[in-house]
Each structure stands twice: as structure tokens, then as C-alpha cells.
CSV table of N, CA and C in Angstrom, one decimal:
chain,number,residue,atom,x,y,z
A,42,MET,N,22.9,-7.7,22.3
A,42,MET,CA,22.4,-7.0,23.4
A,42,MET,C,21.0,-6.7,23.3
A,43,SER,N,20.4,-6.7,24.6
A,43,SER,CA,19.1,-6.7,24.6
A,43,SER,C,18.5,-5.1,24.5
A,44,GLN,N,17.3,-4.8,24.3
A,44,GLN,CA,16.8,-3.6,24.2
A,44,GLN,C,16.8,-3.0,25.6
A,45,ILE,N,17.6,-1.9,25.8
A,45,ILE,CA,17.6,-1.2,27.1
A,45,ILE,C,16.4,-0.3,27.2
A,46,GLU,N,15.6,-0.5,28.2
A,46,GLU,CA,14.6,0.4,28.4
A,46,GLU,C,15.1,1.7,29.1
A,47,GLU,N,15.0,2.8,28.4
A,47,GLU,CA,15.6,4.1,28.9
A,47,GLU,C,14.8,4.7,29.9
A,48,ASN,N,15.4,4.8,31.2
A,48,ASN,CA,14.6,5.3,32.4
A,48,ASN,C,15.4,6.7,32.7
A,49,LEU,N,14.6,7.8,32.5
A,49,LEU,CA,15.4,9.1,32.9
A,49,LEU,C,15.5,9.4,34.4
A,50,GLU,N,15.2,8.5,35.3
A,50,GLU,CA,15.6,8.7,36.8
A,50,GLU,C,16.8,8.1,36.9
A,51,PRO,N,17.7,8.8,37.5
A,51,PRO,CA,19.2,8.2,38.0
A,51,PRO,C,19.0,7.1,39.1
A,52,ARG,N,19.6,6.1,38.8
A,52,ARG,CA,19.4,4.9,39.8
A,52,ARG,C,20.9,4.4,40.1
A,53,TRP,N,21.0,3.7,41.2
A,53,TRP,CA,22.4,3.1,41.5
A,53,TRP,C,22.6,1.7,40.8
A,54,TYR,N,23.6,1.5,40.1
A,54,TYR,CA,23.9,0.3,39.5
A,54,TYR,C,25.2,-0.4,40.1
A,55,VAL,N,25.4,-1.6,40.0
A,55,VAL,CA,26.7,-2.2,40.5
A,55,VAL,C,27.4,-2.7,39.3
A,56,VAL,N,28.7,-2.3,39.1
A,56,VAL,CA,29.5,-2.8,37.9
A,56,VAL,C,30.5,-3.8,38.5
A,57,HIS,N,30.7,-4.9,37.9
A,57,HIS,CA,31.8,-5.9,38.2
A,57,HIS,C,33.1,-5.5,37.6
A,58,THR,N,34.2,-5.4,38.3
A,58,THR,CA,35.6,-5.1,37.5
A,58,THR,C,36.5,-6.1,37.9
A,59,TYR,N,37.5,-6.2,37.3
A,59,TYR,CA,38.7,-7.0,37.5
A,59,TYR,C,39.1,-6.6,38.9
A,60,SER,N,39.6,-7.7,39.8
A,60,SER,CA,40.0,-7.2,41.1
A,60,SER,C,41.3,-6.3,40.9
A,61,GLY,N,41.1,-5.2,41.8
A,61,GLY,CA,42.3,-4.3,41.8
A,61,GLY,C,42.1,-3.1,40.8
A,62,TYR,N,41.1,-3.3,40.0
A,62,TYR,CA,40.8,-2.2,38.8
A,62,TYR,C,39.7,-1.1,39.3
A,63,GLU,N,39.3,-1.3,40.5
A,63,GLU,CA,38.2,-0.6,41.0
A,63,GLU,C,38.3,1.0,40.8
A,64,ASN,N,39.5,1.5,41.4
A,64,ASN,CA,39.8,2.9,41.3
A,64,ASN,C,40.1,3.4,39.9
A,65,LYS,N,40.9,2.5,39.1
A,65,LYS,CA,41.2,2.9,37.7
A,65,LYS,C,39.8,3.0,36.9
A,66,VAL,N,38.9,2.0,37.1
A,66,VAL,CA,37.7,2.1,36.4
A,66,VAL,C,36.9,3.4,36.7
A,67,LYS,N,36.9,3.8,38.0
A,67,LYS,CA,36.3,4.9,38.5
A,67,LYS,C,36.9,6.2,37.9
A,68,THR,N,38.1,6.4,37.8
A,68,THR,CA,38.8,7.6,37.1
A,68,THR,C,38.8,7.6,35.7
A,69,ASP,N,38.9,6.4,35.0
A,69,ASP,CA,38.7,6.3,33.6
A,69,ASP,C,37.2,6.7,33.2
A,70,LEU,N,36.3,6.2,34.0
A,70,LEU,CA,34.9,6.6,33.7
A,70,LEU,C,34.6,8.0,33.8
A,71,GLU,N,35.1,8.6,34.9
A,71,GLU,CA,34.9,10.0,35.2
A,71,GLU,C,35.5,10.8,33.9
A,72,LYS,N,36.7,10.5,33.5
A,72,LYS,CA,37.4,11.1,32.4
A,72,LYS,C,36.5,11.1,31.2
A,73,THR,N,36.0,9.8,30.8
A,73,THR,CA,35.2,9.6,29.6
A,73,THR,C,33.9,10.4,29.8
A,74,VAL,N,33.3,10.4,30.9
A,74,VAL,CA,32.0,11.2,31.1
A,74,VAL,C,32.3,12.7,30.8
A,75,LYS,N,33.4,13.3,31.4
A,75,LYS,CA,33.7,14.7,31.2
A,75,LYS,C,34.2,14.9,29.7
A,76,ASN,N,34.8,14.1,29.1
A,76,ASN,CA,35.2,14.2,27.8
A,76,ASN,C,34.1,14.3,26.8
A,77,ARG,N,33.1,13.4,27.0
A,77,ARG,CA,32.0,13.2,26.1
A,77,ARG,C,30.8,14.1,26.6
A,78,GLU,N,31.1,14.9,27.7
A,78,GLU,CA,29.9,15.8,28.2
A,78,GLU,C,28.7,15.0,28.5
A,79,LEU,N,28.9,14.0,29.2
A,79,LEU,CA,27.7,13.1,29.7
A,79,LEU,C,27.3,13.3,31.2
A,80,GLU,N,27.7,14.5,31.8
A,80,GLU,CA,27.5,14.7,33.1
A,80,GLU,C,25.9,14.6,33.5
A,81,ASN,N,25.1,14.7,32.5
A,81,ASN,CA,23.6,14.6,32.7
A,81,ASN,C,23.1,13.1,32.8
A,82,TYR,N,24.1,12.3,32.6
A,82,TYR,CA,23.7,10.9,32.8
A,82,TYR,C,24.4,10.0,33.8
A,83,PHE,N,25.4,10.7,34.4
A,83,PHE,CA,26.3,10.0,35.4
A,83,PHE,C,26.4,11.0,36.4
A,84,PHE,N,25.9,10.6,37.8
A,84,PHE,CA,25.8,11.4,38.8
A,84,PHE,C,26.7,11.3,39.9
A,85,ASP,N,27.3,9.9,40.1
A,85,ASP,CA,28.1,9.5,41.0
A,85,ASP,C,28.9,8.1,40.7
A,86,ILE,N,30.2,8.1,40.8
A,86,ILE,CA,30.9,6.8,40.8
A,86,ILE,C,31.6,6.6,42.0
A,87,VAL,N,31.2,5.5,42.7
A,87,VAL,CA,31.9,5.1,44.1
A,87,VAL,C,32.6,3.9,44.2
A,88,VAL,N,33.7,3.7,44.7
A,88,VAL,CA,34.3,2.6,45.2
A,88,VAL,C,34.2,2.7,46.7
A,89,PRO,N,33.1,2.0,47.2
A,89,PRO,CA,33.0,2.1,48.7
A,89,PRO,C,34.1,1.6,49.5
A,90,MET,N,34.6,2.5,50.5
A,90,MET,CA,35.7,2.2,51.4
A,90,MET,C,35.2,2.3,52.8
A,91,GLU,N,36.0,1.5,53.7
A,91,GLU,CA,35.8,1.7,55.0
A,91,GLU,C,37.1,1.8,55.8
A,92,GLU,N,37.2,2.4,56.9
A,92,GLU,CA,38.4,2.6,57.6
A,92,GLU,C,38.6,1.4,58.6
A,93,GLN,N,39.8,0.8,58.4
A,93,GLN,CA,40.1,-0.3,59.2
A,93,GLN,C,41.3,0.0,60.0
A,94,ILE,N,41.1,-0.2,61.4
A,94,ILE,CA,42.4,0.1,62.3
A,94,ILE,C,43.2,-1.1,62.3
A,95,GLU,N,44.4,-0.9,62.3
A,95,GLU,CA,45.3,-2.1,62.4
A,95,GLU,C,46.3,-1.9,63.5
A,96,ILE,N,46.6,-2.7,64.3
A,96,ILE,CA,47.6,-2.4,65.2
A,96,ILE,C,48.8,-3.3,65.1
A,97,LYS,N,50.0,-2.6,64.6
A,97,LYS,CA,51.1,-3.4,64.2
A,97,LYS,C,52.3,-2.7,65.0
A,98,ASP,N,53.2,-3.6,65.7
A,98,ASP,CA,54.2,-3.2,66.5
A,98,ASP,C,53.8,-2.2,67.6
A,99,GLY,N,52.6,-2.4,68.2
A,99,GLY,CA,52.1,-1.5,69.2
A,99,GLY,C,51.6,-0.1,68.6
A,100,LYS,N,51.6,0.1,67.3
A,100,LYS,CA,51.2,1.4,66.8
A,100,LYS,C,49.8,1.2,66.0
A,101,ARG,N,48.9,2.1,66.3
A,101,ARG,CA,47.6,2.1,65.5
A,101,ARG,C,47.8,2.7,64.1
A,102,LYS,N,47.2,2.0,63.2
A,102,LYS,CA,47.3,2.4,61.9
A,102,LYS,C,46.0,2.4,61.2
A,103,ALA,N,45.5,3.5,60.6
A,103,ALA,CA,44.2,3.3,59.9
A,103,ALA,C,44.5,3.1,58.3
A,104,ASN,N,43.8,2.0,57.9
A,104,ASN,CA,43.8,1.7,56.4
A,104,ASN,C,42.4,1.9,55.9
A,105,LEU,N,42.4,2.3,54.7
A,105,LEU,CA,41.1,2.2,53.9
A,105,LEU,C,41.1,1.0,53.2
A,106,LYS,N,40.0,0.2,53.4
A,106,LYS,CA,39.8,-1.1,52.7
A,106,LYS,C,38.6,-1.1,51.8
A,107,LYS,N,38.6,-1.7,50.7
A,107,LYS,CA,37.4,-1.7,49.8
A,107,LYS,C,36.3,-2.6,50.4
A,108,VAL,N,35.1,-2.0,50.5
A,108,VAL,CA,34.1,-2.8,51.2
A,108,VAL,C,33.6,-3.9,50.3
A,109,PHE,N,33.6,-3.7,48.9
A,109,PHE,CA,33.1,-4.6,48.0
A,109,PHE,C,34.2,-4.8,46.9
A,110,PRO,N,35.3,-5.6,47.3
A,110,PRO,CA,36.4,-5.7,46.1
A,110,PRO,C,35.9,-6.2,44.8
A,111,GLY,N,36.2,-5.6,43.7
A,111,GLY,CA,35.8,-6.1,42.4
A,111,GLY,C,34.4,-5.4,42.0
A,112,TYR,N,34.0,-4.4,42.8
A,112,TYR,CA,32.7,-3.8,42.4
A,112,TYR,C,32.8,-2.2,42.5
A,113,VAL,N,32.2,-1.5,41.5
A,113,VAL,CA,32.0,-0.1,41.6
A,113,VAL,C,30.6,0.3,41.5
A,114,LEU,N,30.1,1.2,42.3
A,114,LEU,CA,28.8,1.6,42.3
A,114,LEU,C,28.8,2.9,41.5
A,115,ILE,N,27.7,2.9,40.6
A,115,ILE,CA,27.5,4.0,39.8
A,115,ILE,C,26.1,4.5,39.8
A,116,LYS,N,25.9,5.8,40.0
A,116,LYS,CA,24.5,6.3,40.0
A,116,LYS,C,24.4,7.0,38.7
A,117,MET,N,23.6,6.6,37.7
A,117,MET,CA,23.3,6.9,36.4
A,117,MET,C,22.0,6.7,35.9
A,118,ILE,N,21.8,7.4,34.7
A,118,ILE,CA,20.6,7.1,33.8
A,118,ILE,C,21.2,6.3,32.8
A,119,VAL,N,20.4,5.0,32.7
A,119,VAL,CA,20.9,4.1,31.7
A,119,VAL,C,20.4,4.4,30.3
A,120,THR,N,21.2,4.7,29.4
A,120,THR,CA,20.6,4.8,28.0
A,120,THR,C,21.6,3.9,27.2
A,121,GLU,N,21.3,3.8,25.8
A,121,GLU,CA,22.2,2.8,25.1
A,121,GLU,C,23.7,3.2,25.2
A,122,GLU,N,23.8,4.8,25.2
A,122,GLU,CA,25.2,5.2,25.2
A,122,GLU,C,25.8,5.1,26.4
A,123,SER,N,25.1,5.4,27.6
A,123,SER,CA,25.8,5.2,28.9
A,123,SER,C,26.0,3.8,29.2
A,124,TRP,N,25.2,3.0,28.7
A,124,TRP,CA,25.4,1.6,29.0
A,124,TRP,C,26.7,1.0,28.3
A,125,TYR,N,26.8,1.5,27.1
A,125,TYR,CA,27.8,1.2,26.3
A,125,TYR,C,29.2,1.7,26.8
A,126,ILE,N,29.2,3.0,27.3
A,126,ILE,CA,30.4,3.4,27.9
A,126,ILE,C,30.9,2.7,29.1
A,127,VAL,N,30.0,2.5,29.9
A,127,VAL,CA,30.4,1.7,31.2
A,127,VAL,C,31.0,0.3,30.8
A,128,ARG,N,30.1,-0.3,29.9
A,128,ARG,CA,30.6,-1.7,29.5
A,128,ARG,C,31.9,-1.7,28.8
A,129,ASN,N,32.4,-0.7,28.2
A,129,ASN,CA,33.6,-0.7,27.4
A,129,ASN,C,34.7,0.1,28.1
A,130,THR,N,34.4,0.3,29.4
A,130,THR,CA,35.6,0.9,30.2
A,130,THR,C,36.5,-0.2,30.5
A,131,ARG,N,37.8,0.1,30.3
A,131,ARG,CA,38.8,-1.0,30.6
A,131,ARG,C,38.8,-1.5,32.0
A,132,GLY,N,38.7,-2.8,32.3
A,132,GLY,CA,38.6,-3.4,33.5
A,132,GLY,C,37.2,-3.7,34.0
A,133,VAL,N,36.1,-3.3,33.3
A,133,VAL,CA,34.7,-3.5,33.7
A,133,VAL,C,34.5,-5.0,33.0
A,134,THR,N,33.9,-5.8,33.8
A,134,THR,CA,33.5,-7.2,33.2
A,134,THR,C,32.0,-7.2,32.9
A,135,GLY,N,31.3,-6.3,33.4
A,135,GLY,CA,29.8,-6.1,33.1
A,135,GLY,C,29.1,-5.6,34.4
A,136,PHE,N,27.8,-5.4,34.1
A,136,PHE,CA,26.9,-4.9,35.1
A,136,PHE,C,26.5,-6.1,35.9
A,137,VAL,N,26.1,-6.0,37.2
A,137,VAL,CA,25.6,-7.0,37.8
A,137,VAL,C,24.0,-6.9,37.7
A,138,GLY,N,23.5,-8.1,37.3
A,138,GLY,CA,22.0,-8.2,36.8
A,138,GLY,C,21.9,-9.4,36.2
A,139,SER,N,20.6,-9.6,35.7
A,139,SER,CA,20.4,-10.9,35.0
A,139,SER,C,20.6,-10.7,33.5
A,140,GLY,N,21.4,-11.6,33.0
A,140,GLY,CA,21.6,-11.6,31.5
A,140,GLY,C,22.4,-10.2,31.2
A,141,THR,N,21.9,-9.4,30.3
A,141,THR,CA,22.7,-8.2,29.8
A,141,THR,C,22.0,-7.1,30.4
A,142,ASP,N,20.9,-7.1,31.1
A,142,ASP,CA,20.1,-6.0,31.5
A,142,ASP,C,20.8,-5.5,32.9
A,143,PRO,N,21.2,-4.3,32.9
A,143,PRO,CA,21.5,-3.8,34.2
A,143,PRO,C,20.4,-3.6,35.1
A,144,ILE,N,20.5,-4.0,36.4
A,144,ILE,CA,19.4,-4.0,37.3
A,144,ILE,C,19.8,-3.0,38.5
A,145,PRO,N,19.0,-2.1,38.7
A,145,PRO,CA,19.3,-1.1,39.7
A,145,PRO,C,19.3,-1.6,41.1
A,146,LEU,N,20.0,-1.1,42.0
A,146,LEU,CA,19.7,-1.4,43.5
A,146,LEU,C,18.5,-0.9,44.0
A,147,THR,N,17.9,-1.6,44.9
A,147,THR,CA,16.7,-1.2,45.4
A,147,THR,C,16.9,-0.1,46.5
A,148,ASN,N,15.9,0.7,46.8
A,148,ASN,CA,16.1,1.7,47.9
A,148,ASN,C,16.6,1.0,49.3
A,149,GLU,N,16.1,-0.1,49.5
A,149,GLU,CA,16.4,-0.9,50.7
A,149,GLU,C,18.0,-1.3,50.7
A,150,GLU,N,18.3,-1.7,49.5
A,150,GLU,CA,19.8,-2.2,49.4
A,150,GLU,C,20.8,-0.9,49.5
A,151,ILE,N,20.3,0.3,49.0
A,151,ILE,CA,21.1,1.4,49.0
A,151,ILE,C,21.1,1.9,50.5
A,152,ARG,N,20.1,1.8,51.2
A,152,ARG,CA,20.0,2.2,52.6
A,152,ARG,C,20.9,1.3,53.5
A,153,SER,N,20.9,0.0,53.2
A,153,SER,CA,21.5,-1.0,54.0
A,153,SER,C,23.1,-0.8,53.8
A,154,MET,N,23.5,0.0,52.7
A,154,MET,CA,24.8,0.0,52.4
A,154,MET,C,25.2,1.5,53.0
A,155,GLY,N,24.5,2.3,53.6
A,155,GLY,CA,24.8,3.6,54.0
A,155,GLY,C,24.6,4.7,53.1
A,156,PHE,N,24.1,4.5,51.8
A,156,PHE,CA,23.9,5.6,50.9
A,156,PHE,C,22.5,6.1,51.3
A,157,GLU,N,22.5,7.3,51.2
A,157,GLU,CA,21.2,8.0,51.7
A,157,GLU,C,20.4,8.4,50.2
A,158,THR,N,19.1,8.0,50.3
A,158,THR,CA,18.3,8.2,49.1
A,158,THR,C,17.5,9.3,49.1
A,159,ALA,N,17.3,9.8,50.3
A,159,ALA,CA,16.3,11.1,50.5
A,159,ALA,C,17.0,12.3,49.7
A,160,VAL,N,16.0,12.9,49.2
A,160,VAL,CA,16.5,14.3,48.6
A,160,VAL,C,16.3,15.3,49.5
A,161,VAL,N,17.4,16.0,49.6
A,161,VAL,CA,17.3,17.1,50.6
A,161,VAL,C,16.8,18.4,50.1
A,162,GLU,N,15.8,19.0,50.6
A,162,GLU,CA,15.4,20.4,50.2
A,162,GLU,C,16.2,21.4,51.1
A,163,VAL,N,16.6,22.4,50.4
A,163,VAL,CA,17.2,23.6,51.1
A,163,VAL,C,16.4,24.8,51.0
A,164,ASP,N,16.5,25.8,52.0
A,164,ASP,CA,15.8,26.8,52.0
A,164,ASP,C,16.4,28.1,51.4
A,165,TYR,N,17.5,27.8,50.6
A,165,TYR,CA,18.2,28.9,50.0
A,165,TYR,C,18.3,28.7,48.4
A,166,ASP,N,18.6,29.7,47.8
A,166,ASP,CA,18.7,29.6,46.2
A,166,ASP,C,20.1,30.2,45.8
A,167,VAL,N,20.4,30.1,44.6
A,167,VAL,CA,21.5,30.7,44.1
A,167,VAL,C,21.6,32.2,44.3
A,168,ASN,N,22.6,32.9,44.5
A,168,ASN,CA,22.7,34.3,45.0
A,168,ASN,C,22.2,34.7,46.3
A,169,ASP,N,21.7,33.7,47.1
A,169,ASP,CA,21.3,33.9,48.5
A,169,ASP,C,22.5,34.2,49.4
A,170,SER,N,22.4,34.9,50.5
A,170,SER,CA,23.5,34.8,51.5
A,170,SER,C,23.2,33.9,52.5
A,171,VAL,N,24.4,33.0,52.7
A,171,VAL,CA,24.3,32.0,53.7
A,171,VAL,C,25.3,32.1,54.8
A,172,LYS,N,25.0,31.6,55.9
A,172,LYS,CA,26.1,31.5,57.1
A,172,LYS,C,26.7,30.1,57.2
A,173,ILE,N,28.0,30.0,57.4
A,173,ILE,CA,28.5,28.8,57.4
A,173,ILE,C,28.5,28.4,58.9
A,174,LEU,N,28.1,27.1,59.3
A,174,LEU,CA,27.7,26.8,60.6
A,174,LEU,C,28.9,26.1,61.3
A,175,ASN,N,29.6,25.3,60.5
A,175,ASN,CA,30.7,24.7,61.1
A,175,ASN,C,32.0,24.5,60.3
A,176,GLY,N,33.0,24.0,60.8
A,176,GLY,CA,34.3,23.7,60.1
A,176,GLY,C,35.2,25.0,60.2
A,177,ALA,N,36.2,25.1,59.4
A,177,ALA,CA,37.2,26.2,59.5
A,177,ALA,C,36.6,27.5,59.2
A,178,LEU,N,35.6,27.7,58.4
A,178,LEU,CA,35.1,28.8,58.1
A,178,LEU,C,33.8,29.1,58.8
A,179,ALA,N,33.5,28.5,60.0
A,179,ALA,CA,32.2,28.8,60.7
A,179,ALA,C,32.1,30.2,61.0
A,180,GLY,N,30.9,30.8,60.7
A,180,GLY,CA,30.6,32.1,61.1
A,180,GLY,C,30.8,33.1,59.9
A,181,PHE,N,31.4,32.6,58.9
A,181,PHE,CA,31.5,33.4,57.7
A,181,PHE,C,30.2,33.4,56.8
A,182,ILE,N,30.0,34.4,56.1
A,182,ILE,CA,28.7,34.6,55.4
A,182,ILE,C,29.3,34.6,53.9
A,183,GLY,N,28.6,33.8,53.2
A,183,GLY,CA,28.9,33.8,51.6
A,183,GLY,C,27.6,33.8,50.9
A,184,THR,N,27.9,33.9,49.6
A,184,THR,CA,26.8,34.0,48.6
A,184,THR,C,26.9,32.6,47.7
A,185,VAL,N,25.5,31.9,47.7
A,185,VAL,CA,25.6,30.6,47.1
A,185,VAL,C,25.7,30.8,45.6
A,186,GLN,N,26.6,30.1,45.0
A,186,GLN,CA,26.9,30.1,43.5
A,186,GLN,C,26.3,29.0,42.8
A,187,GLU,N,26.2,27.8,43.3
A,187,GLU,CA,25.7,26.6,42.8
A,187,GLU,C,25.2,25.7,43.9
A,188,ILE,N,24.0,25.0,43.5
A,188,ILE,CA,23.4,23.9,44.4
A,188,ILE,C,23.4,22.6,43.7
A,189,ASN,N,24.2,21.5,44.3
A,189,ASN,CA,24.2,20.4,43.6
A,189,ASN,C,23.4,19.4,44.5
A,190,LYS,N,22.1,19.2,44.2
A,190,LYS,CA,21.3,18.2,45.1
A,190,LYS,C,21.7,16.8,44.9
A,191,GLU,N,22.2,16.4,43.8
A,191,GLU,CA,22.6,15.0,43.5
A,191,GLU,C,23.6,14.6,44.6
A,192,LYS,N,24.7,15.6,44.8
A,192,LYS,CA,25.7,15.3,45.7
A,192,LYS,C,25.6,15.9,47.1
A,193,GLY,N,24.6,16.7,47.2
A,193,GLY,CA,24.3,17.3,48.6
A,193,GLY,C,25.3,18.3,48.9
A,194,LYS,N,25.8,19.0,47.9
A,194,LYS,CA,26.8,19.9,48.1
A,194,LYS,C,26.3,21.4,47.6
A,195,VAL,N,26.9,22.3,48.3
A,195,VAL,CA,26.6,23.6,47.9
A,195,VAL,C,27.8,24.6,47.6
A,196,LYS,N,28.1,25.3,46.6
A,196,LYS,CA,29.3,26.1,46.3
A,196,LYS,C,29.0,27.5,46.6
A,197,ILE,N,29.9,28.1,47.5
A,197,ILE,CA,29.6,29.4,48.1
A,197,ILE,C,30.9,30.2,47.9
A,198,LEU,N,30.6,31.6,47.4
A,198,LEU,CA,31.8,32.5,47.4
A,198,LEU,C,31.8,33.2,48.8
A,199,VAL,N,33.0,33.0,49.3
A,199,VAL,CA,33.3,33.7,50.7
A,199,VAL,C,34.2,34.6,50.5
A,200,SER,N,34.1,35.8,51.0
A,200,SER,CA,35.1,37.0,51.0
A,200,SER,C,36.1,36.7,52.2
A,201,MET,N,37.4,36.4,51.7
A,201,MET,CA,38.4,36.2,52.5
A,201,MET,C,39.7,37.0,52.1
A,202,PHE,N,40.3,37.7,53.2
A,202,PHE,CA,41.4,38.5,52.9
A,202,PHE,C,41.3,39.3,51.6
A,203,GLY,N,40.2,39.9,51.5
A,203,GLY,CA,39.9,41.0,50.4
A,203,GLY,C,39.6,40.3,49.2
A,204,ARG,N,39.4,39.0,49.1
A,204,ARG,CA,39.0,38.5,47.7
A,204,ARG,C,37.9,37.3,47.9
A,205,GLU,N,37.2,37.1,46.8
A,205,GLU,CA,36.2,36.2,46.8
A,205,GLU,C,36.9,34.8,46.6
A,206,THR,N,36.5,33.8,47.6
A,206,THR,CA,37.0,32.6,47.5
A,206,THR,C,35.8,31.5,47.3
A,207,PRO,N,35.9,30.6,46.2
A,207,PRO,CA,34.8,29.6,46.1
A,207,PRO,C,35.1,28.5,47.1
A,208,VAL,N,34.0,28.0,47.8
A,208,VAL,CA,34.2,27.0,48.9
A,208,VAL,C,33.2,25.8,48.6
A,209,GLU,N,33.3,24.6,48.7
A,209,GLU,CA,32.2,23.7,48.5
A,209,GLU,C,32.0,23.0,49.8
A,210,LEU,N,30.7,22.9,50.3
A,210,LEU,CA,30.3,22.6,51.6
A,210,LEU,C,29.1,21.6,51.4
A,211,GLU,N,28.8,20.8,52.4
A,211,GLU,CA,27.6,20.0,52.6
A,211,GLU,C,26.5,20.9,53.0
A,212,PHE,N,25.3,20.5,52.4
A,212,PHE,CA,24.0,21.3,52.7
A,212,PHE,C,23.9,21.6,54.2
A,213,ALA,N,24.1,20.7,54.9
A,213,ALA,CA,24.0,20.9,56.4
A,213,ALA,C,25.0,21.9,57.1
A,214,GLN,N,25.9,22.1,56.4
A,214,GLN,CA,27.0,23.1,56.9
A,214,GLN,C,26.6,24.5,56.9
A,215,VAL,N,25.5,24.8,56.2
A,215,VAL,CA,25.1,26.1,55.8
A,215,VAL,C,23.7,26.5,56.2
A,216,GLU,N,23.3,27.8,56.5
A,216,GLU,CA,21.9,28.1,56.6
A,216,GLU,C,21.8,29.5,56.1
A,217,LYS,N,20.5,29.7,55.8
A,217,LYS,CA,20.2,31.1,55.1
A,217,LYS,C,20.6,32.2,56.2
A,218,ALA,N,21.3,33.4,55.6
A,218,ALA,CA,21.7,34.3,56.6
A,218,ALA,C,20.5,35.3,56.7
């Protein structure tokens, strides 16, 4: 194995898998990351899917199809350990890159695939009151519990039916109250 240059910036990498193993690789890797407490190195594991409309016997049917069969996208910080864990996940045949070095996707490649690279700044903090702008809970006020910038999500405690209920929403779904 080559010397891996440790870069502490999370980047998107493409992992090649056996065909049909994409979702298995994703769930196995997520379990391993959780079990080994490596959440600080793995930020997102994606099997890109797109909806395909099929008309059969005059009926419309929506199917999810893999955009890149045989590939899984992983946003991670590459270290000897994280590289080893991905390489040794059942169904993974290797990182896409030259030789043994994983090569991250460029910002242009990420954009062209529809992945957003911009870091969203929010004007609220943990313990702030926020108003939910849309969805089933539109108009509700809640308290921010957690802000996940990597995933663009915010966890809020909303008082419903006399008890606090945690709700996870996209950044754009809430504003400071």
C-alpha cells in the first residue's frame, strides 16, 4: 500500500463495488463507522438514485434506479484507518483513482452530479427558538438542539400535545423566531 497523505478536510471519494452490492456496502460501512466510533471521519455515504417513471399496462409506476451502478460515493477524511475500513468492507473492490491512492472528486464533478458543495451558514444557534416555515409542522416554534452543517440538517424540539418531540429538518425549513 502507498503512503496515504492524511488530509483532514472531508472530501467525496468514489468506491467501486460488486454490482448489486451498493446498498449492502453502504449499510455495512455505516455499521462499522458507528461501531468503531469513526463518525469524525465519515460524513456521508451515498448510493445515488434517480426516479424513473415506467408505464406498464397503462399504469404509471415510479422506480428508483441507481445512477452509477457498481459505485458508492463517500464523503470522508482519508486516514490509514478509514482507508483500510472502506477497502475491507465486503463487496468493495477498491477506490476509484490511480493505483492505490484514492482520488477525491473535484468540486466541478460534485456539482455536475447535483451534490452541493457550498457550506450553508445559519443565523441561529443551539438553544435558539426557531419557526418552522413549511411542511406538516409549518408555523410551529421549536428550540434548536443540534446543527449538522455536513448534512444541512437541524434537530429541533417542538412542543406537541403537551410533550417535547425531536424533529429533524433541512436548514431552509426554519428561521430564527
